[in-house]
Amino acid sequence: MWLGPEEVLVANALWVTERANPFFVLQRRRGHGKGGGLTGLLVGTLDVVLDSSARVAPYRILHQTQDSQVYWTVACGSSRKEITKHWEWLENNLLQTLSIFDSEEDITTFVKGKIHGIIAEENKNLQPQGDEDPGKFKEAELKMRKQFGMPEGEKLVNYYSCSFWKGRVPRQGWLYLTVNHLCFYSFLLGKEVSLVIQWVDVTRLEKNATLLFPESIRVDTRDQELFFSMFLNIGETFKLMEQLANLAMRQLLDSEGFLEDKALPRPIRPHKNISALKRDLDARAKNECYRAMFRLPKDERLDGHTGCTLWTPFNKLHIPGQMFISNNYICFASKEEDACRLIIPLREVTIVEKADSSSVLPSPLSISTKSKMTFLFANLKDRDFLVQRISDFLQKTPSKQLGGNTGGAKASIVDPGPESLPAPREAPEPPTNPSSPFSSPPSFNTQEVPTASQGLLKVFQKNSPMEDLGAKGAKEKMKEESWNIHFFEYGRGMCMYRTAKTRELVLKGIPESLRGELWLLFSGAWNEMVTHPGYYAELVEKSMGKYSLATEEIERDLHRSMPEHPAFQNELGIAALRRVLTAYAFRNPTIGYCQAMNIVTSVLLLYGSEEEAFWLLVALCERMLPDYYNTRVVGALVDQGIFEELTRDILPRLSEKMQELGVISSISLSWFLTLFLSVMPFESAVVIVDCFFYEGIKVILQVALAVLDANMDQLLDCSDEGEAMTVLGRYLDNVVNRQSISPPIPHLHALLTSGDDPPAEVDIFDLLKVSYEKFSSLRADDIEQMRFKQRLKVIQSLEDTAKRSVVRAIPGDIGFSIEELEDLYMVFKAKHLASQYWGGSRSAAIHRDPSLPYLEQYRIDASQFRELFASLTPWACGSHTPVLAGRMFRLLDQNKDSLINFKEFVTGMSGMYHGDLTEKLKALYKLHLPPALIPEEAESALEATHYFTEDSSSEASPLASDLDLFLPWEAQEAPAQEQQEGSGNEDAQERREEKGTSPPDYRHYLRLWAKEKEAQKETIKDLPKMNQEQFIELCKTLYNMFSEDPMEQDLYHAIATVASLLLRIGEVGKKFSARTAKKPRDGAPSGDHNSATEEDEPPRAKPHQDPTQECHPPAAGDTHLGKALHDSHVIAEGGSGEGQGSPSLLLSDDETKDDMSMSSYSVVSTGSLQCEDLTDDTVLVGGEACSPTATSRIGGTVDTDWCISFEQILASILTESVLVNFFEKRVDIRLKIKDQKKVERQFSTSSDHEPPGVSG
């Protein structure tokens, strides 16, 4: 065992050194083992005579450095085997590392730290595993949260002692693996290392050993490579890291499926001990492995497994293996891979009984099924418990009335009646038509279609007796006979013993009459079909007549599906294909329909009824070819990556050439997606499909490698991609099936072989034989391991593509550089993903739909925007920031669905960061007008929005520029659409449910794009006027904005001056508008009620602000503002507003000319505010109000209202150089992004301190 290092001064007294290296010594106690002489005898006696508790372990390991006289004990052992294990671990993991250190002191510190870490980890693993143990694990979780600033929702899965390599120096510390992050912390010799990596950012994760690093785990992200080594149990650590990274990839791929996955460990209550969350993950891994091994439905959960033997009647042996039990199945897998596999559905079980034990057959258990088969298991460890579990599951099995009868040593479960749905294939006599498991015809058509009960091949080849086919017919007869003998010996149906013999028969080709039945069995589709009676018919009825993008694509591809086959040259076959594909699109809207599904499904329909083809398609898309047929064909890209990797390993010479030509990616996608059906003659490809249903993807990879291998010489001579494609195309066209009894079907790709002499024909069975001989070393678990590695690569490269696409979609005049946009996108995406980790009820933001355009995939809600706004805005307003953020969000949320996409987000950011003074002020001004400034009451919000949209739409079209996205998009949309989009969240919900059935048409996006292109620039004259309450809100924002600025006092003084000036201007303006108000009243359009400005109805405008904020004088911090307001009231009361207003205005204009810098001056002149306007006070005070546009805007009832225009605010601010400088100051957003990344995990109240900066 490892010991806490303790000093030993005299190392050699009573001990003999057996092994040594520069840093460690392995010693044996004298008197232990052989020899030792007199001293040994004495020491041995001493040890025995002394109290047993003081007895010394006979072996120990000491640490020492060359120049030091002090030794430290690091381990002891009671046997040579135990101590050797420790010694080897030290040699393998520490020796190379220690040689890197310069100082001996550092070596000793490192060794001591390492040993303490190992001991801590061992003790942790010895913790009792019950819930009552708060233990070290809880402590570690709290430490992790505090150290890395993680919120409560972030659960620790496990933690490990290890070393992180910083350059060439290892840092001993602790690795924390949480559900969403990998964290590492080390504090050694005064140096701190703190790392936090999100699993979704990991691009590569592998276990490797190099010369430089001992056995280590490598973790790559887009911008760094990290190595961790010296784990006590590297296998367990790596497996857990792999699972967590895999979860993260699933989340990026399909967040909806990810959230719906019941097995996902999201604990309802916090776990106190280490086991719970890790146990969940382990169980999840076992479930996946179990389902894949026996091809079981996705919702099957493994209950437990135990070692046992199974009596196999066909060879009279007891085969050792494992019995697995889950809710609906009992399965068996032999230790030898091919010896035997067995699946017993509980729906078939009639009797389970404990037979009498004997020395030959200890604790046997016999299970009988309806098909009169009996299975005998023996050597079961805990038989009584097992029988009880099986009995419990049988009670829950649907459509059974179970009666329990337990007597003596026998526990039998009797089934009085057969299954309500007869399953003819399970009967001992082979049924005449194995393709119809239902006694009643499906209800999806009034007059039953032939394809409801049989495959298209049977429909189209009725009258061709086998005898007429000569030798081929005889061969087919022999195949059928072989399978019938196999059924007799090994059983038929789901409970068949599957052995190496079964595989041999599959490789020789399945006879056409049995193909449908065996495909259903081997793929596991039969199980789902039997347990979901009527499901397909129901789906067909539901989906009939429904239109969606999926159905449109299906219609387009129907006539391209095996057009050369007679079955699809008429409406019967086409209609069947349409029904199956549409039903599947309705079942699984995430996939909907993907090209290549039509080809595969048309082949399934040839050999099975519509319902059987449907369930085979389910097995293919959801289990056997995971993620193949989604919008981004991720699964096929992953397997293509595996194929490239295998080519590199097995055919290295060819691999280089293929990479050079860029061929592999072109060819393999069609091979994998259509299982060779689109590139080989049909009767040959279907033999590959036989093997695929039995063996899985392994066969496709083997055949692909065999094809490359067979053409190696020709491919090496190719000079370009086209030539290589032709070589492979011609080869595949000439793969023939000489045993096929179907009339030959012309293959479309055969056009490639015209011209030169066609290459020699290759028999498909020979090709398969070669593929098994040369490449059968592939194992299913190796393929899964490779899939994981490739999935990281593929998904991350897709994410990079998405990022580039989104950034490209942002117009050039937005002001940010490409790098800044990419950084912003990563921050934005991280915020969206955070809602999946820790989001409670924020369902709208959580659901991401990968089929939407990239721009719409990641969206954030108001609370997430508030967090981002607070950390990125250059206009920090202290406690007022969330209020400002809320207004900005409402302004950007054009479609009122309470979510904003990245483009809208960037537009908002750009308004604050880029553009000149006028643009920035315009952005700020809009934040204090509707729709940004709205109350909770929906009614007045609606009226305010109507006013705002109509007002602006008269002169500027939406999307005038990116900064002008502040104007509503919907400004020119019909009001009907507004009503349609009224309840945003419900819409989002419906959209999600209807996904795949009615996504937005592409024309919708084209229209938006066209609008964007033709948009014209909005001028500052188009901005509506501001009423007094809105103006006060604007002043309040400005006061808060200056509170942390170094020029704070000057800015306060300037804004007080400007505010009082503007309040006077408003008073003056009110007088002018009061005079002209009577004229336009008659001319105002009668239906203009909604477009009346805020100034028309003070009672309606007031709810726009929080009454507590407005009706009372400003808070203590706003004294200047209070003073300014007070002044304005005095003026108003004195009745001489106009007289006093004018001189002050003239003065301010002069100041403008004196103080203004040249750049600021040009800003004004270009901002559509005429230069001469500055000298003419009447224009500023009253001109705007008198202009025809202004009067028509104002309507008729302005007599009591105060208002001010944007030009007046701009002109007043230009009089104060300190304000001009404040708004023209450049802020680097990248620094903000950097800070934001550090603290983005800290939005929980549980972490109240700054996490340490990431060093390295």
PDB file of C-alpha atoms in Angstrom, residues 15 19 221 239 713 769 846 959 1229:
ATOM      1  CA  TRP A  15      16.872  -3.784   5.482  1.00  0.00           C
ATOM      2  CA  ARG A  19      16.246  -2.809  -6.569  1.00  0.00           C
ATOM      3  CA  THR A 221      -9.670  22.117 -28.086  1.00  0.00           C
ATOM      4  CA  LYS A 239     -13.773   5.980 -20.209  1.00  0.00           C
ATOM      5  CA  ASP A 713      -2.730  -1.122 -58.723  1.00  0.00           C
ATOM      6  CA  LYS A 769     -15.231 -14.028 -48.780  1.00  0.00           C
ATOM      7  CA  ILE A 846     -33.226  25.357 -24.772  1.00  0.00           C
ATOM      8  CA  LEU A 959     -33.424  46.814 -42.227  1.00  0.00           C
ATOM      9  CA  ILE A1229     -14.625  44.521 -27.363  1.00  0.00           C
TER      10      ILE A1229
END
